[in-house]
Amino acid sequence: MIKIICLGKIKETYLKDAILEYTKRISKYSDIKIIELEDVGINDMKVVLKKEEEKILKVIDKKDYIITLEIDGKEISSKEFASKINEINIHNSNITFIIGGSFGLSDNIKSLSDFKLSFSRMTFPHQLFRVILLEQIYRAYKIN
């Protein structure tokens, strides 16, 4: 199973449509679940990271292979990503991707990561990034 943990709800219809489309495509290869956690809505970075950490910890399982999306993570190609997904699926039944909020992820959540992944050194809107991640997961299954 693929789980994607992310903060905030998608408001834009065109992004919801893209997410729905890629989720449908991926479901031919794997069960997929998107877990949207409510935004904290405060501007204090330390408070936000702690509250988001608490929410994330409630929805991850110790058996999950955790991939955190981090700007300082490892950049890999789509083919390497496909190989990584294939390799993980051999040993783990659940792959959990965690997309942080506006302030990123807490150090505690980062320390739980089995693989720190970066799609780019650029910053993307979190809502758009969900679509990009889903597209790359779908692409990985197509490559494999």
GROMACS .gro file of N, CA and C in nm:
model
  432
    1MET      N    1   0.084  -0.119   0.000
    1MET     CA    2   0.000   0.000   0.000
    1MET      C    3   0.088   0.124   0.000
    2ILE      N    4   0.043   0.223  -0.073
    2ILE     CA    5   0.107   0.354  -0.075
    2ILE      C    6   0.021   0.447   0.011
    3LYS      N    7   0.085   0.513   0.106
    3LYS     CA    8   0.016   0.616   0.185
    3LYS      C    9   0.089   0.748   0.162
    4ILE      N   10   0.011   0.853   0.146
    4ILE     CA   11   0.068   0.987   0.135
    4ILE      C   12   0.008   1.070   0.246
    5ILE      N   13   0.093   1.117   0.336
    5ILE     CA   14   0.050   1.201   0.447
    5ILE      C   15   0.086   1.344   0.412
    6CYS      N   16  -0.012   1.432   0.417
    6CYS     CA   17   0.012   1.572   0.381
    6CYS      C   18  -0.073   1.664   0.468
    7LEU      N   19  -0.031   1.789   0.475
    7LEU     CA   20  -0.101   1.889   0.555
    7LEU      C   21  -0.191   1.974   0.468
    8GLY      N   22  -0.311   1.999   0.514
    8GLY     CA   23  -0.402   2.089   0.444
    8GLY      C   24  -0.488   2.020   0.341
    9LYS      N   25  -0.597   2.085   0.311
    9LYS     CA   26  -0.694   2.036   0.212
    9LYS      C   27  -0.668   2.105   0.078
   10ILE      N   28  -0.703   2.035  -0.028
   10ILE     CA   29  -0.694   2.092  -0.163
   10ILE      C   30  -0.824   2.165  -0.192
   11LYS      N   31  -0.813   2.290  -0.233
   11LYS     CA   32  -0.932   2.370  -0.262
   11LYS      C   33  -0.958   2.381  -0.412
   12GLU      N   34  -0.855   2.382  -0.492
   12GLU     CA   35  -0.868   2.404  -0.635
   12GLU      C   36  -0.920   2.279  -0.705
   13THR      N   37  -1.024   2.297  -0.784
   13THR     CA   38  -1.087   2.185  -0.854
   13THR      C   39  -0.991   2.116  -0.949
   14TYR      N   40  -0.912   2.193  -1.022
   14TYR     CA   41  -0.821   2.131  -1.120
   14TYR      C   42  -0.716   2.043  -1.051
   15LEU      N   43  -0.673   2.079  -0.930
   15LEU     CA   44  -0.579   1.994  -0.857
   15LEU      C   45  -0.649   1.871  -0.802
   16LYS      N   46  -0.771   1.887  -0.753
   16LYS     CA   47  -0.848   1.772  -0.705
   16LYS      C   48  -0.869   1.671  -0.818
   17ASP      N   49  -0.899   1.723  -0.937
   17ASP     CA   50  -0.920   1.636  -1.053
   17ASP      C   51  -0.793   1.558  -1.088
   18ALA      N   52  -0.679   1.628  -1.085
   18ALA     CA   53  -0.552   1.563  -1.117
   18ALA      C   54  -0.518   1.457  -1.012
   19ILE      N   55  -0.540   1.489  -0.887
   19ILE     CA   56  -0.513   1.393  -0.778
   19ILE      C   57  -0.603   1.271  -0.793
   20LEU      N   58  -0.728   1.292  -0.822
   20LEU     CA   59  -0.822   1.182  -0.842
   20LEU      C   60  -0.780   1.094  -0.959
   21GLU      N   61  -0.739   1.157  -1.069
   21GLU     CA   62  -0.696   1.082  -1.187
   21GLU      C   63  -0.573   0.995  -1.158
   22TYR      N   64  -0.471   1.053  -1.095
   22TYR     CA   65  -0.350   0.975  -1.067
   22TYR      C   66  -0.375   0.869  -0.961
   23THR      N   67  -0.461   0.897  -0.864
   23THR     CA   68  -0.495   0.798  -0.763
   23THR      C   69  -0.562   0.678  -0.830
   24LYS      N   70  -0.651   0.706  -0.924
   24LYS     CA   71  -0.719   0.599  -0.999
   24LYS      C   72  -0.618   0.517  -1.079
   25ARG      N   73  -0.525   0.584  -1.144
   25ARG     CA   74  -0.424   0.513  -1.224
   25ARG      C   75  -0.334   0.425  -1.136
   26ILE      N   76  -0.291   0.479  -1.023
   26ILE     CA   77  -0.203   0.405  -0.933
   26ILE      C   78  -0.274   0.285  -0.874
   27SER      N   79  -0.404   0.298  -0.850
   27SER     CA   80  -0.480   0.190  -0.786
   27SER      C   81  -0.482   0.061  -0.868
   28LYS      N   82  -0.444   0.068  -0.995
   28LYS     CA   83  -0.431  -0.053  -1.076
   28LYS      C   84  -0.309  -0.136  -1.035
   29TYR      N   85  -0.213  -0.069  -0.968
   29TYR     CA   86  -0.087  -0.134  -0.929
   29TYR      C   87  -0.074  -0.154  -0.779
   30SER      N   88  -0.138  -0.067  -0.703
   30SER     CA   89  -0.123  -0.070  -0.557
   30SER      C   90  -0.242  -0.001  -0.492
   31ASP      N   91  -0.274  -0.046  -0.371
   31ASP     CA   92  -0.371   0.031  -0.292
   31ASP      C   93  -0.305   0.164  -0.260
   32ILE      N   94  -0.384   0.270  -0.256
   32ILE     CA   95  -0.330   0.402  -0.227
   32ILE      C   96  -0.425   0.478  -0.137
   33LYS      N   97  -0.368   0.548  -0.041
   33LYS     CA   98  -0.448   0.624   0.054
   33LYS      C   99  -0.380   0.759   0.077
   34ILE      N  100  -0.457   0.865   0.061
   34ILE     CA  101  -0.406   0.999   0.089
   34ILE      C  102  -0.466   1.044   0.221
   35ILE      N  103  -0.380   1.078   0.315
   35ILE     CA  104  -0.423   1.122   0.447
   35ILE      C  105  -0.395   1.271   0.457
   36GLU      N  106  -0.501   1.349   0.457
   36GLU     CA  107  -0.489   1.495   0.469
   36GLU      C  108  -0.508   1.535   0.615
   37LEU      N  109  -0.405   1.593   0.672
   37LEU     CA  110  -0.412   1.641   0.810
   37LEU      C  111  -0.444   1.789   0.810
   38GLU      N  112  -0.519   1.833   0.906
   38GLU     CA  113  -0.560   1.973   0.912
   38GLU      C  114  -0.442   2.064   0.941
   39ASP      N  115  -0.437   2.177   0.868
   39ASP     CA  116  -0.336   2.279   0.894
   39ASP      C  117  -0.347   2.329   1.036
   40VAL      N  118  -0.233   2.368   1.093
   40VAL     CA  119  -0.232   2.418   1.230
   40VAL      C  120  -0.282   2.563   1.235
   41GLY      N  121  -0.246   2.644   1.138
   41GLY     CA  122  -0.298   2.780   1.129
   41GLY      C  123  -0.235   2.880   1.224
   42ILE      N  124  -0.112   2.856   1.262
   42ILE     CA  125  -0.037   2.947   1.350
   42ILE      C  126   0.091   2.985   1.275
   43ASN      N  127   0.151   3.098   1.309
   43ASN     CA  128   0.274   3.139   1.241
   43ASN      C  129   0.401   3.110   1.321
   44ASP      N  130   0.390   3.052   1.438
   44ASP     CA  131   0.507   3.020   1.520
   44ASP      C  132   0.565   2.886   1.473
   45MET      N  133   0.682   2.890   1.411
   45MET     CA  134   0.741   2.771   1.349
   45MET      C  135   0.754   2.655   1.448
   46LYS      N  136   0.807   2.680   1.568
   46LYS     CA  137   0.827   2.571   1.665
   46LYS      C  138   0.694   2.506   1.705
   47VAL      N  139   0.593   2.587   1.728
   47VAL     CA  140   0.462   2.536   1.767
   47VAL      C  141   0.400   2.456   1.653
   48VAL      N  142   0.409   2.511   1.532
   48VAL     CA  143   0.352   2.443   1.416
   48VAL      C  144   0.418   2.308   1.393
   49LEU      N  145   0.552   2.304   1.393
   49LEU     CA  146   0.623   2.178   1.369
   49LEU      C  147   0.588   2.074   1.475
   50LYS      N  148   0.575   2.115   1.601
   50LYS     CA  149   0.541   2.022   1.709
   50LYS      C  150   0.400   1.967   1.690
   51LYS      N  151   0.304   2.055   1.659
   51LYS     CA  152   0.164   2.012   1.642
   51LYS      C  153   0.150   1.921   1.518
   52GLU      N  154   0.220   1.957   1.410
   52GLU     CA  155   0.216   1.873   1.290
   52GLU      C  156   0.281   1.737   1.317
   53GLU      N  157   0.390   1.738   1.393
   53GLU     CA  158   0.457   1.613   1.430
   53GLU      C  159   0.361   1.520   1.504
   54GLU      N  160   0.287   1.575   1.600
   54GLU     CA  161   0.192   1.495   1.677
   54GLU      C  162   0.086   1.433   1.586
   55LYS      N  163   0.038   1.511   1.491
   55LYS     CA  164  -0.064   1.461   1.398
   55LYS      C  165  -0.007   1.352   1.308
   56ILE      N  166   0.114   1.372   1.258
   56ILE     CA  167   0.177   1.275   1.169
   56ILE      C  168   0.203   1.144   1.244
   57LEU      N  169   0.252   1.154   1.366
   57LEU     CA  170   0.283   1.033   1.444
   57LEU      C  171   0.160   0.945   1.467
   58LYS      N  172   0.042   1.007   1.470
   58LYS     CA  173  -0.082   0.931   1.492
   58LYS      C  174  -0.121   0.846   1.371
   59VAL      N  175  -0.070   0.880   1.252
   59VAL     CA  176  -0.115   0.809   1.131
   59VAL      C  177  -0.006   0.726   1.064
   60ILE      N  178   0.113   0.721   1.122
   60ILE     CA  179   0.215   0.632   1.065
   60ILE      C  180   0.222   0.504   1.148
   61ASP      N  181   0.264   0.400   1.082
   61ASP     CA  182   0.277   0.269   1.143
   61ASP      C  183   0.425   0.235   1.149
   62LYS      N  184   0.466   0.172   1.255
   62LYS     CA  185   0.607   0.134   1.271
   62LYS      C  186   0.656   0.042   1.160
   63LYS      N  187   0.563  -0.030   1.094
   63LYS     CA  188   0.599  -0.121   0.986
   63LYS      C  189   0.619  -0.049   0.853
   64ASP      N  190   0.572   0.077   0.845
   64ASP     CA  191   0.580   0.152   0.720
   64ASP      C  192   0.725   0.182   0.682
   65TYR      N  193   0.752   0.176   0.553
   65TYR     CA  194   0.878   0.229   0.502
   65TYR      C  195   0.849   0.376   0.475
   66ILE      N  196   0.917   0.463   0.549
   66ILE     CA  197   0.885   0.606   0.545
   66ILE      C  198   0.981   0.681   0.454
   67ILE      N  199   0.920   0.753   0.361
   67ILE     CA  200   0.996   0.841   0.272
   67ILE      C  201   0.950   0.983   0.301
   68THR      N  202   1.042   1.065   0.350
   68THR     CA  203   1.010   1.204   0.374
   68THR      C  204   1.053   1.287   0.254
   69LEU      N  205   0.971   1.384   0.219
   69LEU     CA  206   1.003   1.475   0.110
   69LEU      C  207   1.070   1.597   0.170
   70GLU      N  208   1.199   1.612   0.142
   70GLU     CA  209   1.279   1.716   0.204
   70GLU      C  210   1.365   1.785   0.099
   71ILE      N  211   1.379   1.914   0.113
   71ILE     CA  212   1.461   1.990   0.018
   71ILE      C  213   1.607   1.942   0.023
   72ASP      N  214   1.651   1.893   0.140
   72ASP     CA  215   1.788   1.845   0.154
   72ASP      C  216   1.800   1.695   0.132
   73GLY      N  217   1.692   1.632   0.085
   73GLY     CA  218   1.695   1.489   0.057
   73GLY      C  219   1.775   1.458  -0.069
   74LYS      N  220   1.777   1.331  -0.103
   74LYS     CA  221   1.853   1.286  -0.220
   74LYS      C  222   1.770   1.307  -0.347
   75GLU      N  223   1.832   1.365  -0.447
   75GLU     CA  224   1.767   1.380  -0.578
   75GLU      C  225   1.800   1.258  -0.662
   76ILE      N  226   1.696   1.198  -0.720
   76ILE     CA  227   1.715   1.080  -0.805
   76ILE      C  228   1.630   1.097  -0.931
   77SER      N  229   1.664   1.018  -1.032
   77SER     CA  230   1.588   1.021  -1.158
   77SER      C  231   1.459   0.940  -1.143
   78SER      N  232   1.371   0.953  -1.241
   78SER     CA  233   1.247   0.875  -1.240
   78SER      C  234   1.277   0.725  -1.246
   79LYS      N  235   1.378   0.686  -1.322
   79LYS     CA  236   1.414   0.543  -1.329
   79LYS      C  237   1.468   0.494  -1.194
   80GLU      N  238   1.549   0.576  -1.129
   80GLU     CA  239   1.600   0.539  -0.997
   80GLU      C  240   1.486   0.532  -0.895
   81PHE      N  241   1.392   0.623  -0.906
   81PHE     CA  242   1.275   0.622  -0.818
   81PHE      C  243   1.195   0.494  -0.839
   82ALA      N  244   1.176   0.455  -0.963
   82ALA     CA  245   1.105   0.331  -0.995
   82ALA      C  246   1.176   0.210  -0.933
   83SER      N  247   1.307   0.206  -0.945
   83SER     CA  248   1.385   0.097  -0.885
   83SER      C  249   1.371   0.097  -0.733
   84LYS      N  250   1.372   0.215  -0.675
   84LYS     CA  251   1.359   0.228  -0.530
   84LYS      C  252   1.222   0.176  -0.485
   85ILE      N  253   1.116   0.213  -0.554
   85ILE     CA  254   0.982   0.165  -0.522
   85ILE      C  255   0.976   0.012  -0.534
   86ASN      N  256   1.032  -0.041  -0.640
   86ASN     CA  257   1.035  -0.185  -0.662
   86ASN      C  258   1.111  -0.256  -0.550
   87GLU      N  259   1.226  -0.203  -0.515
   87GLU     CA  260   1.309  -0.261  -0.408
   87GLU      C  261   1.235  -0.258  -0.274
   88ILE      N  262   1.171  -0.147  -0.242
   88ILE     CA  263   1.099  -0.135  -0.116
   88ILE      C  264   0.983  -0.234  -0.112
   89ASN      N  265   0.910  -0.247  -0.224
   89ASN     CA  266   0.794  -0.336  -0.227
   89ASN      C  267   0.830  -0.483  -0.203
   90ILE      N  268   0.953  -0.520  -0.230
   90ILE     CA  269   0.998  -0.658  -0.206
   90ILE      C  270   1.000  -0.688  -0.056
   91HIS      N  271   1.038  -0.588   0.025
   91HIS     CA  272   1.058  -0.609   0.168
   91HIS      C  273   0.951  -0.547   0.258
   92ASN      N  274   0.876  -0.451   0.205
   92ASN     CA  275   0.776  -0.380   0.285
   92ASN      C  276   0.642  -0.376   0.212
   93SER      N  277   0.535  -0.395   0.289
   93SER     CA  278   0.403  -0.389   0.225
   93SER      C  279   0.349  -0.247   0.221
   94ASN      N  280   0.401  -0.158   0.304
   94ASN     CA  281   0.354  -0.020   0.307
   94ASN      C  282   0.468   0.079   0.283
   95ILE      N  283   0.445   0.169   0.190
   95ILE     CA  284   0.536   0.281   0.168
   95ILE      C  285   0.459   0.406   0.204
   96THR      N  286   0.512   0.484   0.297
   96THR     CA  287   0.446   0.606   0.341
   96THR      C  288   0.531   0.725   0.304
   97PHE      N  289   0.473   0.814   0.224
   97PHE     CA  290   0.537   0.940   0.187
   97PHE      C  291   0.483   1.048   0.279
   98ILE      N  292   0.571   1.132   0.330
   98ILE     CA  293   0.528   1.241   0.417
   98ILE      C  294   0.571   1.374   0.356
   99ILE      N  295   0.470   1.457   0.327
   99ILE     CA  296   0.493   1.592   0.275
   99ILE      C  297   0.468   1.688   0.391
  100GLY      N  298   0.567   1.766   0.428
  100GLY     CA  299   0.552   1.859   0.539
  100GLY      C  300   0.468   1.980   0.503
  101GLY      N  301   0.444   2.062   0.602
  101GLY     CA  302   0.368   2.185   0.583
  101GLY      C  303   0.460   2.298   0.541
  102SER      N  304   0.417   2.420   0.563
  102SER     CA  305   0.491   2.539   0.521
  102SER      C  306   0.631   2.547   0.581
  103PHE      N  307   0.647   2.494   0.701
  103PHE     CA  308   0.777   2.500   0.768
  103PHE      C  309   0.856   2.370   0.751
  104GLY      N  310   0.808   2.281   0.669
  104GLY     CA  311   0.879   2.154   0.647
  104GLY      C  312   0.836   2.050   0.748
  105LEU      N  313   0.932   1.968   0.792
  105LEU     CA  314   0.905   1.860   0.887
  105LEU      C  315   0.991   1.879   1.011
  106SER      N  316   0.941   1.833   1.124
  106SER     CA  317   1.019   1.840   1.249
  106SER      C  318   1.139   1.746   1.240
  107ASP      N  319   1.239   1.773   1.320
  107ASP     CA  320   1.357   1.687   1.324
  107ASP      C  321   1.320   1.545   1.366
  108ASN      N  322   1.222   1.531   1.454
  108ASN     CA  323   1.179   1.400   1.499
  108ASN      C  324   1.119   1.319   1.384
  109ILE      N  325   1.036   1.381   1.303
  109ILE     CA  326   0.978   1.311   1.188
  109ILE      C  327   1.088   1.276   1.088
  110LYS      N  328   1.179   1.369   1.064
  110LYS     CA  329   1.291   1.341   0.973
  110LYS      C  330   1.373   1.223   1.022
  111SER      N  331   1.389   1.209   1.153
  111SER     CA  332   1.470   1.100   1.208
  111SER      C  333   1.404   0.963   1.188
  112LEU      N  334   1.272   0.962   1.168
  112LEU     CA  335   1.200   0.836   1.144
  112LEU      C  336   1.210   0.791   0.998
  113SER      N  337   1.260   0.878   0.913
  113SER     CA  338   1.263   0.852   0.769
  113SER      C  339   1.361   0.741   0.733
  114ASP      N  340   1.313   0.651   0.648
  114ASP     CA  341   1.400   0.547   0.592
  114ASP      C  342   1.472   0.598   0.468
  115PHE      N  343   1.413   0.699   0.403
  115PHE     CA  344   1.473   0.757   0.284
  115PHE      C  345   1.427   0.901   0.272
  116LYS      N  346   1.522   0.991   0.262
  116LYS     CA  347   1.493   1.134   0.247
  116LYS      C  348   1.504   1.168   0.099
  117LEU      N  349   1.392   1.211   0.041
  117LEU     CA  350   1.383   1.233  -0.103
  117LEU      C  351   1.359   1.380  -0.133
  118SER      N  352   1.430   1.430  -0.234
  118SER     CA  353   1.407   1.565  -0.283
  118SER      C  354   1.377   1.557  -0.432
  119PHE      N  355   1.272   1.624  -0.474
  119PHE     CA  356   1.242   1.630  -0.617
  119PHE      C  357   1.318   1.742  -0.683
  120SER      N  358   1.361   1.840  -0.604
  120SER     CA  359   1.430   1.956  -0.658
  120SER      C  360   1.476   2.043  -0.543
  121ARG      N  361   1.572   2.128  -0.569
  121ARG     CA  362   1.612   2.227  -0.469
  121ARG      C  363   1.513   2.343  -0.466
  122MET      N  364   1.421   2.344  -0.562
  122MET     CA  365   1.318   2.447  -0.566
  122MET      C  366   1.206   2.413  -0.468
  123THR      N  367   1.130   2.513  -0.430
  123THR     CA  368   1.015   2.495  -0.343
  123THR      C  369   0.889   2.497  -0.429
  124PHE      N  370   0.799   2.402  -0.404
  124PHE     CA  371   0.673   2.393  -0.477
  124PHE      C  372   0.557   2.417  -0.381
  125PRO      N  373   0.445   2.469  -0.431
  125PRO     CA  374   0.326   2.476  -0.346
  125PRO      C  375   0.287   2.334  -0.305
  126HIS      N  376   0.250   2.316  -0.180
  126HIS     CA  377   0.221   2.182  -0.129
  126HIS      C  378   0.109   2.113  -0.205
  127GLN      N  379   0.008   2.190  -0.246
  127GLN     CA  380  -0.103   2.131  -0.318
  127GLN      C  381  -0.058   2.079  -0.455
  128LEU      N  382   0.022   2.156  -0.525
  128LEU     CA  383   0.074   2.114  -0.655
  128LEU      C  384   0.171   1.997  -0.639
  129PHE      N  385   0.247   1.998  -0.531
  129PHE     CA  386   0.345   1.891  -0.513
  129PHE      C  387   0.278   1.755  -0.499
  130ARG      N  388   0.160   1.751  -0.442
  130ARG     CA  389   0.088   1.623  -0.431
  130ARG      C  390   0.067   1.563  -0.570
  131VAL      N  391   0.031   1.647  -0.665
  131VAL     CA  392   0.010   1.600  -0.803
  131VAL      C  393   0.142   1.551  -0.860
  132ILE      N  394   0.249   1.625  -0.839
  132ILE     CA  395   0.381   1.586  -0.891
  132ILE      C  396   0.423   1.452  -0.831
  133LEU      N  397   0.407   1.435  -0.700
  133LEU     CA  398   0.442   1.309  -0.636
  133LEU      C  399   0.359   1.194  -0.691
  134LEU      N  400   0.229   1.214  -0.702
  134LEU     CA  401   0.143   1.108  -0.756
  134LEU      C  402   0.182   1.070  -0.898
  135GLU      N  403   0.214   1.171  -0.979
  135GLU     CA  404   0.256   1.143  -1.117
  135GLU      C  405   0.383   1.059  -1.117
  136GLN      N  406   0.477   1.089  -1.030
  136GLN     CA  407   0.602   1.014  -1.027
  136GLN      C  408   0.583   0.872  -0.973
  137ILE      N  409   0.491   0.856  -0.879
  137ILE     CA  410   0.459   0.721  -0.831
  137ILE      C  411   0.396   0.639  -0.944
  138TYR      N  412   0.303   0.700  -1.015
  138TYR     CA  413   0.241   0.632  -1.129
  138TYR      C  414   0.347   0.597  -1.234
  139ARG      N  415   0.433   0.692  -1.265
  139ARG     CA  416   0.541   0.670  -1.362
  139ARG      C  417   0.631   0.554  -1.318
  140ALA      N  418   0.659   0.548  -1.189
  140ALA     CA  419   0.744   0.441  -1.135
  140ALA      C  420   0.681   0.305  -1.161
  141TYR      N  421   0.550   0.294  -1.137
  141TYR     CA  422   0.482   0.167  -1.164
  141TYR      C  423   0.482   0.135  -1.313
  142LYS      N  424   0.465   0.236  -1.397
  142LYS     CA  425   0.469   0.213  -1.542
  142LYS      C  426   0.608   0.170  -1.586
  143ILE      N  427   0.712   0.230  -1.533
  143ILE     CA  428   0.849   0.191  -1.567
  143ILE      C  429   0.874   0.047  -1.524
  144ASN      N  430   0.831   0.014  -1.404
  144ASN     CA  431   0.854  -0.123  -1.352
  144ASN      C  432   0.771  -0.224  -1.428
   0.00000   0.00000   0.00000
